Structures are given as C-alpha cells and as structure tokens.
mmCIF file of C-alpha atoms and ligand atoms in Angstrom:
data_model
loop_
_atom_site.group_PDB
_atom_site.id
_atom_site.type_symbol
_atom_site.label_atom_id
_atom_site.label_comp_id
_atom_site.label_asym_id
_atom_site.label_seq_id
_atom_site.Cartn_x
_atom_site.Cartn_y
_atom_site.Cartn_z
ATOM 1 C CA UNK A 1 20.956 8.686 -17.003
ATOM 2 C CA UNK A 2 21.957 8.937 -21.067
ATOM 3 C CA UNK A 3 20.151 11.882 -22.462
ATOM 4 C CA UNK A 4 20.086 12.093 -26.286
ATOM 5 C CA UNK A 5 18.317 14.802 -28.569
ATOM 6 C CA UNK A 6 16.060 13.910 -31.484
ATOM 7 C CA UNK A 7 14.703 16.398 -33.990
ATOM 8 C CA UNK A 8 10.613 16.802 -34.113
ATOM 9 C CA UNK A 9 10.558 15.915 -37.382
ATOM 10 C CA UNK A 10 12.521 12.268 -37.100
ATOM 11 C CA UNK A 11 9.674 11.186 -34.559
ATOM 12 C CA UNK A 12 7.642 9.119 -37.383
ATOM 13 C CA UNK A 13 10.338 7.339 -38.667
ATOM 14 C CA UNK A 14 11.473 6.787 -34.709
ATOM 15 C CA UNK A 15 8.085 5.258 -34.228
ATOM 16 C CA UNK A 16 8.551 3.520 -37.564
ATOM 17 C CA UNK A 17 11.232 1.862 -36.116
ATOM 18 C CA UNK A 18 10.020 0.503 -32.631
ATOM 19 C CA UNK A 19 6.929 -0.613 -34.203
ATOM 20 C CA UNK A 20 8.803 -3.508 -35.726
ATOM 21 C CA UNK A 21 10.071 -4.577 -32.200
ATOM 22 C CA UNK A 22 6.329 -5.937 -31.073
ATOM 23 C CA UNK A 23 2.967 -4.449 -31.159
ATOM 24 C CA UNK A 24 2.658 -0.714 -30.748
ATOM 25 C CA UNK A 25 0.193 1.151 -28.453
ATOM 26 C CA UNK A 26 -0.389 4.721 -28.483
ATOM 27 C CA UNK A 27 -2.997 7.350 -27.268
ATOM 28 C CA UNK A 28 -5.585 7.745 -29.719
ATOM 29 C CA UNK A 29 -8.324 9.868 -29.501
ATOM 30 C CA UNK A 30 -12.024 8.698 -30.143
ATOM 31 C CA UNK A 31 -15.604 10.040 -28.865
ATOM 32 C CA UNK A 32 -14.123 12.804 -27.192
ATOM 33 C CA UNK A 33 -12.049 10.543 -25.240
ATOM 34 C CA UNK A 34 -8.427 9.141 -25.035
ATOM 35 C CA UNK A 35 -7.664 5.720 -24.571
ATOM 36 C CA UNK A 36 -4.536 3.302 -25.463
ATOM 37 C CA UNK A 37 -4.915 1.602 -28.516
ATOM 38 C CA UNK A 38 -2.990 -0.661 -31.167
ATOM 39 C CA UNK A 39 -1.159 1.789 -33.822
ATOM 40 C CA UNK A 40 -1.130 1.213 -37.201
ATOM 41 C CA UNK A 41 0.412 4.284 -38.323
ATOM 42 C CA UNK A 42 1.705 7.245 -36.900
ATOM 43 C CA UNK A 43 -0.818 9.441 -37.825
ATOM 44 C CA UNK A 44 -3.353 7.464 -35.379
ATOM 45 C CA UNK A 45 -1.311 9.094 -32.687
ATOM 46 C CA UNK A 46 -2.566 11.843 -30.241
ATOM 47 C CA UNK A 47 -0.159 13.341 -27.833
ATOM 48 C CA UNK A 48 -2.156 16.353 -27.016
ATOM 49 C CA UNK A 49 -3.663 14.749 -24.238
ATOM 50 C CA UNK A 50 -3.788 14.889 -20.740
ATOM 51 C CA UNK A 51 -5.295 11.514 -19.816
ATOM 52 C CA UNK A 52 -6.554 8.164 -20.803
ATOM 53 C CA UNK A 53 -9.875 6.714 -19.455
ATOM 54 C CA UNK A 54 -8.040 3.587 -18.274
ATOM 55 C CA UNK A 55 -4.270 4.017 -17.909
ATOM 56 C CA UNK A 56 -1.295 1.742 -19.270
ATOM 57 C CA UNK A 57 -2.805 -0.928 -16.184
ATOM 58 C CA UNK A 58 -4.590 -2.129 -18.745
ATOM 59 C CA UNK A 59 -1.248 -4.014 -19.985
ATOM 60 C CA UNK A 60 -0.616 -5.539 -16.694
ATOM 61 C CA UNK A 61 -3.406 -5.757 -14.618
ATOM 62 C CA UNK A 62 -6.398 -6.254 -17.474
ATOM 63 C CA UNK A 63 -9.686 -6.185 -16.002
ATOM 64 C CA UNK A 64 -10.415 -10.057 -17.275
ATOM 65 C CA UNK A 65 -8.044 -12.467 -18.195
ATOM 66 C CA UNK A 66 -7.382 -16.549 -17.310
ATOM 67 C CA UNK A 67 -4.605 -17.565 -15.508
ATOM 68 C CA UNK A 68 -5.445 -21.408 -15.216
ATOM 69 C CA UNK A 69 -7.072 -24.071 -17.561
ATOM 70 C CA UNK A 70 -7.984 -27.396 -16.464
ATOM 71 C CA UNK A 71 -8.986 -30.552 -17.567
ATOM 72 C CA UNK A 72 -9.324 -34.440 -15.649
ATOM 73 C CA UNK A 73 -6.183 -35.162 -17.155
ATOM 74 C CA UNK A 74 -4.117 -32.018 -15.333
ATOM 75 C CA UNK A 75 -3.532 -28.141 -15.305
ATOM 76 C CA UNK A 76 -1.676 -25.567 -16.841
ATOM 77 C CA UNK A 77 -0.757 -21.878 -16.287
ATOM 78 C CA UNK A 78 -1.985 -19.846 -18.795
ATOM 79 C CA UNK A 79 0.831 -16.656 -19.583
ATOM 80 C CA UNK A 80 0.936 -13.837 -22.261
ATOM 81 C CA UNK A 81 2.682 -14.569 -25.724
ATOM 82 C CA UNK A 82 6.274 -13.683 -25.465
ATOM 83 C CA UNK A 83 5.635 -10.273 -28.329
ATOM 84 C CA UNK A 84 6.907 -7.298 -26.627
ATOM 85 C CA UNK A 85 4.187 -4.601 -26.030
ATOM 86 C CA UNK A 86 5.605 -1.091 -26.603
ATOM 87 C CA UNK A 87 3.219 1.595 -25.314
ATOM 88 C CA UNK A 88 4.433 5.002 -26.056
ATOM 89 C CA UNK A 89 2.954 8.569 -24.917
ATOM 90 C CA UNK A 90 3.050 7.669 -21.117
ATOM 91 C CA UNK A 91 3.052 10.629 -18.696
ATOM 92 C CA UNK A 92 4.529 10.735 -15.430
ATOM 93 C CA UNK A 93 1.837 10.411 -13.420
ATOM 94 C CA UNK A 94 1.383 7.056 -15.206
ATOM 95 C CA UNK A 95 4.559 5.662 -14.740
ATOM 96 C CA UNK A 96 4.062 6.612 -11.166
ATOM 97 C CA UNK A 97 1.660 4.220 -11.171
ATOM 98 C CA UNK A 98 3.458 1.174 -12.452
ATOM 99 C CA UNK A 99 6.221 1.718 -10.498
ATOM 100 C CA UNK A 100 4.103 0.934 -7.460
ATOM 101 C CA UNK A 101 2.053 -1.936 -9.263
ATOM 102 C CA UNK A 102 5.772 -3.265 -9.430
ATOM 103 C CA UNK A 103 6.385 -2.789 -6.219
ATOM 104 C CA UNK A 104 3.126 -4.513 -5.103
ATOM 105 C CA UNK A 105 3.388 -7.587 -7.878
ATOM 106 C CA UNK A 106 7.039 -7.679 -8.357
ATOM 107 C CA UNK A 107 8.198 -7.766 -4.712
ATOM 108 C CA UNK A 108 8.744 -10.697 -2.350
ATOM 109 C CA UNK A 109 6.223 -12.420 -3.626
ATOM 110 C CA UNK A 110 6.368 -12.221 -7.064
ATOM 111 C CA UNK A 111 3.157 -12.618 -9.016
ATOM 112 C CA UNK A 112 3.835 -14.627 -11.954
ATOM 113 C CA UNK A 113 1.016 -13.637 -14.799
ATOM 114 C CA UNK A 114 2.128 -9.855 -13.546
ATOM 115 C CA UNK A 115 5.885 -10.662 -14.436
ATOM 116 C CA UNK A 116 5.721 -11.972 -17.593
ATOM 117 C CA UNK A 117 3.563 -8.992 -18.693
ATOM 118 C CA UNK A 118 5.884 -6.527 -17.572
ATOM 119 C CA UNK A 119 9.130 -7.977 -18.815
ATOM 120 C CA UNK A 120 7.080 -7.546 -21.985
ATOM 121 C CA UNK A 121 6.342 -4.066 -21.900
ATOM 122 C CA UNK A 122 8.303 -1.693 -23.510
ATOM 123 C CA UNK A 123 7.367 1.828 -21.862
ATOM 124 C CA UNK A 124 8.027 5.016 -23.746
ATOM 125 C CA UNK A 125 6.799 7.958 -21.926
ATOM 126 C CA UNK A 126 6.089 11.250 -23.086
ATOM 127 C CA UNK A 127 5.913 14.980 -21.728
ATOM 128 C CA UNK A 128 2.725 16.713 -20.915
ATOM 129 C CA UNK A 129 0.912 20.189 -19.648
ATOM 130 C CA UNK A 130 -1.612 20.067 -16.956
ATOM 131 C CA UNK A 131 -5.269 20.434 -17.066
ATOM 132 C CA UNK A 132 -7.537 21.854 -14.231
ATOM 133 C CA UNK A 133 -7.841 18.201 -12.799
ATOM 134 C CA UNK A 134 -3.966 17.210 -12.858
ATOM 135 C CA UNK A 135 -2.805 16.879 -9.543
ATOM 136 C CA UNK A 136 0.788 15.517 -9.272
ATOM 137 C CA UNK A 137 2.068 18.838 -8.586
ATOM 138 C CA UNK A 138 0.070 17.673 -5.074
ATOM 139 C CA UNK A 139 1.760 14.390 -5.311
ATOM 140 C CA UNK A 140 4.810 14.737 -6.477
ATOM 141 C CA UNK A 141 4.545 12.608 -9.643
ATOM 142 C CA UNK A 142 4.741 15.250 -12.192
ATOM 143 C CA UNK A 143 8.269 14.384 -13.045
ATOM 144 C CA UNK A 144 9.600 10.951 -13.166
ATOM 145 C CA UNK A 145 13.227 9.172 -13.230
ATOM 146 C CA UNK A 146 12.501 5.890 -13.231
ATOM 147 C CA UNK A 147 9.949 3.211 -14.586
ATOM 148 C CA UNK A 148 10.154 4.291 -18.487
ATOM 149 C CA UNK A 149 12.653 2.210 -21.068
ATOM 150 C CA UNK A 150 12.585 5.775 -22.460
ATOM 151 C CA UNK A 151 10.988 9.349 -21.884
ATOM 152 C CA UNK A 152 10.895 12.381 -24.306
ATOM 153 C CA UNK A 153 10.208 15.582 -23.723
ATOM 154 C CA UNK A 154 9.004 17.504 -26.337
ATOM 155 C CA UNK A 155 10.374 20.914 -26.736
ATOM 156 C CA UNK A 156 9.842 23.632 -29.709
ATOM 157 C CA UNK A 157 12.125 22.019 -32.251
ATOM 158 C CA UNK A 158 13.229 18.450 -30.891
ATOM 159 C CA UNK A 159 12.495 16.258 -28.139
ATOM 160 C CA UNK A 160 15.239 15.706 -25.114
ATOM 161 C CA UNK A 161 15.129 11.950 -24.894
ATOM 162 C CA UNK A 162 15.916 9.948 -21.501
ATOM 163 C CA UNK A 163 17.143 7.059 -21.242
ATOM 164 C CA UNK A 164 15.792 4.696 -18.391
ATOM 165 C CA UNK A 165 16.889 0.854 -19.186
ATOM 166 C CA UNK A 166 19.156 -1.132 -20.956
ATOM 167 C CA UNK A 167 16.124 -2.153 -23.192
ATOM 168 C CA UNK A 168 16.122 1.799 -23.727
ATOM 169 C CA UNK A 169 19.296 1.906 -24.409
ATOM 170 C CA UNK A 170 19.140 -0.935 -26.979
ATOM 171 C CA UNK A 171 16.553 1.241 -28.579
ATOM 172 C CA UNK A 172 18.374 4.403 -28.892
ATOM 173 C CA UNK A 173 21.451 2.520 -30.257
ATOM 174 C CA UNK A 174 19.353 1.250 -32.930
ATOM 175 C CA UNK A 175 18.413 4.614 -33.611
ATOM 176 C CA UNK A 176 21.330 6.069 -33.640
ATOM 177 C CA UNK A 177 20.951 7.957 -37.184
ATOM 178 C CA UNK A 178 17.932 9.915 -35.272
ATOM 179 C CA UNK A 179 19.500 10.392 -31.869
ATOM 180 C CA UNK A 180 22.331 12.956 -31.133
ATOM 181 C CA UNK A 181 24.597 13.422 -27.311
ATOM 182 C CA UNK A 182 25.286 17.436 -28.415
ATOM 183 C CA UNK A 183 23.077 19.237 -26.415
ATOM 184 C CA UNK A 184 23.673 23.342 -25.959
ATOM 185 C CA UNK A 185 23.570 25.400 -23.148
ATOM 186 C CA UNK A 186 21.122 27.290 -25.181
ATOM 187 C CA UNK A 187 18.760 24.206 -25.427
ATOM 188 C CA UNK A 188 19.671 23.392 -21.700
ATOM 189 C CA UNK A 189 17.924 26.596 -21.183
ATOM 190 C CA UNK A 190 15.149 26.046 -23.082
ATOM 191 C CA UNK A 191 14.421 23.222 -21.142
ATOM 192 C CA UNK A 192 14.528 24.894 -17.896
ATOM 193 C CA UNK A 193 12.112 27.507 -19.169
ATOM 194 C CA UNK A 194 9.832 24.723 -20.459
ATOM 195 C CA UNK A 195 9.814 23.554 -17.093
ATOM 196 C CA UNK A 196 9.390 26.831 -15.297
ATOM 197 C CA UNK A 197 6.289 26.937 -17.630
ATOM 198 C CA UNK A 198 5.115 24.004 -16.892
ATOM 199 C CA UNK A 199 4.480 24.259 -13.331
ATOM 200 C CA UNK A 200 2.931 27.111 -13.311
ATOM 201 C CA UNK A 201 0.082 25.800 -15.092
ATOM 202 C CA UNK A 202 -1.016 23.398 -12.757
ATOM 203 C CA UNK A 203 -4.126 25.025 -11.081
ATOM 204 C CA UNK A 204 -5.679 22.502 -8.764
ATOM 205 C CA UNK A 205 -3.548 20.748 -5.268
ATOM 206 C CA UNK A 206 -4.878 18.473 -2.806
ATOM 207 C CA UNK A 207 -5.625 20.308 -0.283
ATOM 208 C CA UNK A 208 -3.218 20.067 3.044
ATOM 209 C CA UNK A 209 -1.888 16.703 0.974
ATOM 210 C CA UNK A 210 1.225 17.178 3.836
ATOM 211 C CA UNK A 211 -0.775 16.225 6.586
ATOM 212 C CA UNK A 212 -3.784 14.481 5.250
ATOM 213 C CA UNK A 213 -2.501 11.000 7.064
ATOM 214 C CA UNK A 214 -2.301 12.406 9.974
ATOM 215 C CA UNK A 215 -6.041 13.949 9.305
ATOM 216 C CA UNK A 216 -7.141 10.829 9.019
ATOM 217 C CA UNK A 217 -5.077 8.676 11.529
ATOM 218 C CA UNK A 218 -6.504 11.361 14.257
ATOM 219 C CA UNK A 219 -10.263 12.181 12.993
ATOM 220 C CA UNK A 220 -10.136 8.554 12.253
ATOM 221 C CA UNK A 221 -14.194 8.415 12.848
ATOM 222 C CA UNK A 222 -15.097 11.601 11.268
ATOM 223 C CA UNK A 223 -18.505 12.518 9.952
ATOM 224 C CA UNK A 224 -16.998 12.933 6.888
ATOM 225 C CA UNK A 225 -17.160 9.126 5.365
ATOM 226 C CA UNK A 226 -20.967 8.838 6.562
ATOM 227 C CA UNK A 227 -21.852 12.217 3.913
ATOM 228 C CA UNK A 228 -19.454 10.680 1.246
ATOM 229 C CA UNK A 229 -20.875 7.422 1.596
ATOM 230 C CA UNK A 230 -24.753 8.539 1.368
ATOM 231 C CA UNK A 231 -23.485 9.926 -1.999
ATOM 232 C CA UNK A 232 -21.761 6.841 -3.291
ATOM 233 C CA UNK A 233 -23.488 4.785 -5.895
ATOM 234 C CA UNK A 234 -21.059 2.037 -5.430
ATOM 235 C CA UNK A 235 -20.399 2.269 -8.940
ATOM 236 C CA UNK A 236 -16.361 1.027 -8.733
ATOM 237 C CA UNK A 237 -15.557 3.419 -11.472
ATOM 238 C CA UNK A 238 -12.859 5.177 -9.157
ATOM 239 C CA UNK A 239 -11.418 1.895 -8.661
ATOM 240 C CA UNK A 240 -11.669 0.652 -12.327
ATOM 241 C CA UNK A 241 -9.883 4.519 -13.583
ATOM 242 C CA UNK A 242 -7.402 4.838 -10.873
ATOM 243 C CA UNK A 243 -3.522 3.842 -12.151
ATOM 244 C CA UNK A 244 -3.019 2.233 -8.659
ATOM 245 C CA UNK A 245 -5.789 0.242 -7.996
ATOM 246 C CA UNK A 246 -5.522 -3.910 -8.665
ATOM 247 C CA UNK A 247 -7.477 -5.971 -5.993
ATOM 248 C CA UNK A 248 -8.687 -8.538 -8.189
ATOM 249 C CA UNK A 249 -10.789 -11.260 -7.493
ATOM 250 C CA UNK A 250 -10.229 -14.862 -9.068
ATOM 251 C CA UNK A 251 -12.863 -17.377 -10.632
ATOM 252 C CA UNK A 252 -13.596 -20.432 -11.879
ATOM 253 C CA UNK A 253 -15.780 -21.264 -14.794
ATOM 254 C CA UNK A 254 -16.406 -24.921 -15.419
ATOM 255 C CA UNK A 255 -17.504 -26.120 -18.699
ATOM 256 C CA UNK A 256 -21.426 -26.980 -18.779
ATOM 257 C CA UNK A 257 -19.754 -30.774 -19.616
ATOM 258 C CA UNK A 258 -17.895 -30.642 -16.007
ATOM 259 C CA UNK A 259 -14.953 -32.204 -18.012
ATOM 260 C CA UNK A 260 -12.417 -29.290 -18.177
ATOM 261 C CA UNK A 261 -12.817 -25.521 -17.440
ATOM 262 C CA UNK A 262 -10.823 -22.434 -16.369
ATOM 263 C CA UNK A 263 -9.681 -19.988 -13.979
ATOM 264 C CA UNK A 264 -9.636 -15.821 -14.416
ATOM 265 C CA UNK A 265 -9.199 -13.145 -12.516
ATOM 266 C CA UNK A 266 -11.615 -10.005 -12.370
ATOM 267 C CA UNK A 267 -10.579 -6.777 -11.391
ATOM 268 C CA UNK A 268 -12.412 -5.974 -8.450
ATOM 269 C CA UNK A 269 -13.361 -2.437 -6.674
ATOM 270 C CA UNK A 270 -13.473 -2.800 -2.636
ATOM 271 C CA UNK A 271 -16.201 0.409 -3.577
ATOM 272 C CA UNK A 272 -18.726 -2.686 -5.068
ATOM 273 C CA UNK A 273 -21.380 -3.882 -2.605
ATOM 274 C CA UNK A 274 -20.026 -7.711 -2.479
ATOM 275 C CA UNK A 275 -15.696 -6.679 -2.156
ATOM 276 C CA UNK A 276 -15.590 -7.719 1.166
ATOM 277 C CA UNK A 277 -17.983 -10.909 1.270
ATOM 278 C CA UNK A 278 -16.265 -13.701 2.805
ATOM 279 C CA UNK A 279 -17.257 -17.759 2.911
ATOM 280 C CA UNK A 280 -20.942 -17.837 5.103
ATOM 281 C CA UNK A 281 -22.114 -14.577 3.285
ATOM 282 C CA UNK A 282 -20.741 -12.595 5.937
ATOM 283 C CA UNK A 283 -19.942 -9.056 4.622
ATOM 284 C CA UNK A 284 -17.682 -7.107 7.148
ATOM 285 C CA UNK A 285 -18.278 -3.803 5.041
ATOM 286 C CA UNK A 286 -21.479 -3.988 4.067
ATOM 287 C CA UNK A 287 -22.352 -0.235 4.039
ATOM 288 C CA UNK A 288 -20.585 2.501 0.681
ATOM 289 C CA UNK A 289 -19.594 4.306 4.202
ATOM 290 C CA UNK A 290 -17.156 1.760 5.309
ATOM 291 C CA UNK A 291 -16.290 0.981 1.500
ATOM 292 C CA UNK A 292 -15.157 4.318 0.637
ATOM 293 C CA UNK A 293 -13.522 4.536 3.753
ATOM 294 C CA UNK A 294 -11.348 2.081 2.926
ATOM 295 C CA UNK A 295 -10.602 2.881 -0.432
ATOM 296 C CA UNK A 296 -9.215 6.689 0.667
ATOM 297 C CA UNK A 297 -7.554 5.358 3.770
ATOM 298 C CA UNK A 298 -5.812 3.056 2.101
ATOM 299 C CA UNK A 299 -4.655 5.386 -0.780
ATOM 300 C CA UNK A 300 -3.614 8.243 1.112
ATOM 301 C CA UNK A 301 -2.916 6.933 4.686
ATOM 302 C CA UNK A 302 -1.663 3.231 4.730
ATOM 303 C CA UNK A 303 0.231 3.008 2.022
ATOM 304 C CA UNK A 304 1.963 5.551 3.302
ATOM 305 C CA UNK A 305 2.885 3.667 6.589
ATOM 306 C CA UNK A 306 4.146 0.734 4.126
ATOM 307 C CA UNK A 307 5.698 2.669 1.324
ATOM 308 C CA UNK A 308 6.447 5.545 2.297
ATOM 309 C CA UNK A 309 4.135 7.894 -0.401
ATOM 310 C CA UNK A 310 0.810 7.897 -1.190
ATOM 311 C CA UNK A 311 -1.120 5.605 -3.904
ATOM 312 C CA UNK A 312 -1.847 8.370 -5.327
ATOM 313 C CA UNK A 313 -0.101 9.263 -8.314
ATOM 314 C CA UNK A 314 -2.217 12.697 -8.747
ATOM 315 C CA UNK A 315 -3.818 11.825 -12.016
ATOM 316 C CA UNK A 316 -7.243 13.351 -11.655
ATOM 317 C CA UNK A 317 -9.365 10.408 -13.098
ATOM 318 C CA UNK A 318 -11.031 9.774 -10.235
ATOM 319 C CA UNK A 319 -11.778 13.992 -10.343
ATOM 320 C CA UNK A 320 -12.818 13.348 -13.959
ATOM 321 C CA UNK A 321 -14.930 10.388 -13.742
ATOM 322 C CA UNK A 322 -16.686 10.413 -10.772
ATOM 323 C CA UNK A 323 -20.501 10.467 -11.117
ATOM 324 C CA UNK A 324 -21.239 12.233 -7.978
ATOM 325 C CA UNK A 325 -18.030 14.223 -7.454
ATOM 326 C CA UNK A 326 -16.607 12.014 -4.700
ATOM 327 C CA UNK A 327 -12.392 12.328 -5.214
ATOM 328 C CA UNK A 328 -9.039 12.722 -3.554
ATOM 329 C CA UNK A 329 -9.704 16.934 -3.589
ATOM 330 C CA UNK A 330 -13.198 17.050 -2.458
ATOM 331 C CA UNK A 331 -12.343 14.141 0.034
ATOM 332 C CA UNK A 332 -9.275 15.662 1.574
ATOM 333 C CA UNK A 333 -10.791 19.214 1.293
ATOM 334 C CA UNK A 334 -13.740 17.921 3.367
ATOM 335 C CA UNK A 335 -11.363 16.043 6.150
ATOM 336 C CA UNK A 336 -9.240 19.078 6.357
ATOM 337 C CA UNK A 337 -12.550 21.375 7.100
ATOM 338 C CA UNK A 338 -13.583 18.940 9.689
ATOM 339 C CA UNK A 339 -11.169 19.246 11.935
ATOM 340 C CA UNK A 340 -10.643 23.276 11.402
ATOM 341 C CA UNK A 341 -13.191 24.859 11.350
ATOM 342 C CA UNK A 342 -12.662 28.163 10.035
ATOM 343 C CA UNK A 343 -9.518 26.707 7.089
ATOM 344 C CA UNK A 344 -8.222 29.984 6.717
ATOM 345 C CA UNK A 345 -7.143 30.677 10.170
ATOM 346 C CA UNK A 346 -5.807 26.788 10.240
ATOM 347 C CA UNK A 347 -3.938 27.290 7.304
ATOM 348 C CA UNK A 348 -1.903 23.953 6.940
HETATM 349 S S1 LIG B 1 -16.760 7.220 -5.223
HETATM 350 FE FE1 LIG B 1 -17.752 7.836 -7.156
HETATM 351 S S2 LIG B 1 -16.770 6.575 -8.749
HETATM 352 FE FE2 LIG B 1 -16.278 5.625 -6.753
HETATM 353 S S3 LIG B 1 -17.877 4.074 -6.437
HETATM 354 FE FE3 LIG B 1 -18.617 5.954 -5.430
HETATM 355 S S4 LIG B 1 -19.835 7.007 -7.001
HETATM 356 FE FE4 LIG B 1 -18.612 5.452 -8.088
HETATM 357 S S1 LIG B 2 -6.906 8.532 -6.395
HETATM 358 FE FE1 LIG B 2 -7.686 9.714 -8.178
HETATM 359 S S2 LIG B 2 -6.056 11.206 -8.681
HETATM 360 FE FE2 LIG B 2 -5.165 9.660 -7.293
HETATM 361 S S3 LIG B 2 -4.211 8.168 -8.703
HETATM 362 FE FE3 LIG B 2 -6.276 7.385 -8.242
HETATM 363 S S4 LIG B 2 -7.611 8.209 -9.869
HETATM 364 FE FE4 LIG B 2 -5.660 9.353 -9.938
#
C-alpha cells in the first residue's frame, strides 16, 4: 500500500480539489448530532466526531429509492446518475461495514442498483479516538486496510495518507503538489505512539465477544431473548442505525390512473412487527422475542458460520440509540451470565 504525507494545513485546498471530481459529502454537525451531508465548503466540515446517526449506507443502501418504472407500453430500470459521490471523514468501523455490504451485494449475485452506486463512490476515510460506546477494539474493526480509495490519519502536524485503489491513487497523483513519499523515522514513531494512544482509550468490549457464537449455538433457547424481547418496542431503529444491516423490502406503487407506476425498495428491520409476513398473512415470527432473536443471531452467530467474522463492525449505534438499552454489550453480557453463573469465576 502507497503511503504519502500531507501537511495539516494543505487539507482545504486537498478538499478543494476532490470536490471538483463529483459531489462532496462530509460529517457535519447539527442539533447535537452528526450526520453525512453535501459540502459546500470546507469549513462545514466536522471531524471531531465519533459517529454519524446513519452511516455512509446511506449512499448505497438508501432507505427509499425506485428501482423500476413502468408503463403499458414497457419497463425500465431506474439507476443513479453516473456523478461520482466522494464521502470523506469515514472511520474504520464504517468501512468495515461496506466491505461486507460488498460482500453481500457485490458477490455471486451481483445486485445491480447496489453496483452502480458503489462504483460511484469515492471513499475517503479518516482517523478517529474512541468514545465510551466504540467497540471495534471488541471487533476488530478499529483499523482498516481495505475498502477506502484513501485513508488519512491525522497526526500533530500532517496527516499519513493511505492509499487503497487505483481511483486513490489517481487522486493523490493529482495532488501531487500536496502529497510527499519522505516520511522519517521520527514521524514513523510518532505514529506508533499515536497508535499506542489510541487503544488505550477504548473503554467499553463486548463482553466474552470470543465465544459469544458458541454461547448462543449451545444456550440456543435461553431465557435471555424472552426478557429482551418484553423490552423491545419493535421500533427498527437498531436496524435502521446499524452499518450492516440492508434487508429491504420491495414495492409497487401504481398510479391512481392504473396506466403506469413504479417499483422501490424500503429498507426494512426484521425487529418491525410485519418483517416476516409471508403471502396468506402468515407471520412465522410474530412475537419482538423471536424478532430480536434473529436479529443478534444473525449478527454475531451466522454470519460468522458464512463469513467468517461477525456483522458487527463494533460501532456502538445500536449502544447509542437504543430506546430501551437493548445492544450487542448488554445482549452478550446477559448470554454470557446465563450460562455462568457467578462471571467472575467463569472468566472467558
Ligand atoms: S432493540 Fe431497541 S432499537 Fe431495536 S427495535 Fe427493539 S427497542 Fe427498537
Ligand atoms: S450491532 Fe450495534 S455496534 Fe454492531 S455494527 Fe450494528 S449498530 Fe454497530
């Protein structure tokens, strides 16, 4: 991987310059609250932050958009202009996340509408520190090496810039005059101590996150989900925050005239009451008990068996937005303390 070093003080004029290669997106701060948004100018930019409400999903997996129009004459696919989308600030834990969207939409099967919006993304991540709810220490997502067109970290004086992709690359040609290969020992160091630093900070794990598959594969009926699930307000917000989740469900909407009309797909939450109601009105989950199973099961147990990690990429929304507290710690903290009893004598 091409590492490059750019001075602090360069960084407008770098974001100057890859504004002109589509429309920029950024993390701007508003209501207390981050979010992605359009950039007009650099100074809209935040990148004190830890995380966005929604995550860079939103670019790939939006939570409404068509796919299909229609009329009695035919059909046609409906697909994103062909303007590139650069979204810069993106942590680790969030390019965690697309990485396994891509794997998901991008593998045998590939998913069309998905495609074309990620061969239009540009993705230029950015370092972070951890709050109390970060947990990709837990997760292993805190550091990533692939995913990003290109990654800085930002240090005292300059940032250490990575280079993931030939569209990266393209970039950091173009901005050369910014960009420089001589990196010291000195600064070497400095990064390793920036590192050092960094994981110290990170105060909260997921408890016994080793062996939580196994947990669950061998307490597979535990009490647990029927306590969780008398909490749940079915409220799909875990689903709607979470980097990882994309079950969709697709719709059509015919004009009142019955002459033409289109199709969309929703983002869909298998926590809402009607995920799992098939043709008849037969609902195999009807219960939050059986819907929240599901949800954790499949985020920290079967996509394990498929993938070989977790779903989860660690990045505490779910800890964050949760009405009633229900998330990957207390969840695995309460399957862990089912099946030991007294946790600090079974001390995974
Ligand atoms: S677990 Fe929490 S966020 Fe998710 S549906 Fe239930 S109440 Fe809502
Ligand atoms: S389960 Fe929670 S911590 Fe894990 S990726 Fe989803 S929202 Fe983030």
């Amino acid at each position: 991987m091409k590492t490059y070093k750019m001075s602090k003080d360069r960084f407008p004029e770098f974001i100057e310059l890859i504004k002109t290669k589509g429309q920029l997106y950024g993390p701007v701060k508003g209501n207390g609250k981050y979010s992605f948004e359009e950039i007009e100018k650099f100074e809209d930019l935040d990148f004190d932050y830890q995380r966005t409400v929604i995550g860079p999903k939103k670019f790939l997996t939006p939570s409404r958009y068509p796919t299909l129009r229609y009329d009695k004459s035919g059909q046609t696919d409906v697909f994103v202009s062909d303007e590139p989308q650069i979204v810069v600030g993106v942590h680790p834990c969030d390019i965690h996340g697309i990485n396994i969207l891509d794997r998901l939409f991008l593998g045998n099967i590939k998913d069309p509408y998905y495609e074309k919006r990620r061969n239009n993304l540009i993705i230029i991540g950015h370092s972070c520190f951890p709050d109390d709810n970060c947990l990709c220490k837990s997760t292993g997502t805190d550091m990533v090496e692939d995913g990003f067109d290109l990654f800085f970290t930002e240090l005292d004086e300059y940032y250490l810039v990575w280079v993931g992709s030939d569209k990266g690359l393209s970039i950091a040609i173009e901005a050369e005059d910014f960009l420089t290969e001589e990196i010291t020992e000195e600064e070497i160091q400095e990064y390793v101590r920036w590192q050092q630093k960094r994981s110290g900070m990170f105060k909260s794990e997921i408890p016994s996150f080793k062996y939580l598959a196994d947990i669950i594969h061998l307490n597979y009926d535990s009490k647990v989900w029927e306590q969780f699930g008398e909490k749940c307000l079915s409220c799909g917000t875990c689903s709607l925050v979470c980097p990882t989740c994309n079950c969709f469900n697709v719709e059509d909407r015919i004009s009142m005239n019955t002459e033409d009309g289109f199709r969309e797909r929703i983002l869909d939450s298998c926590t809402l009451p009607c995920y799992s109601m098939v043709a008849g009105d037969h609902d195999f989950r009807p219960d939050r008990t059986s819907r929240l199973k599901l949800y954790y099961t499949h985020k920290l147990k079967e996509y394990i068996g498929r993938w070989g990690q977790p779903s989860c990429v660690g990045c505490g929304r779910c800890v964050t937005y949760c009405p009633v507290d229900i998330n990957v710690i207390t969840v695995s903290e309460a399957l862990f303390e089912d099946v030991c009893e007294n946790p600090e004598v079974c001390d995974l």
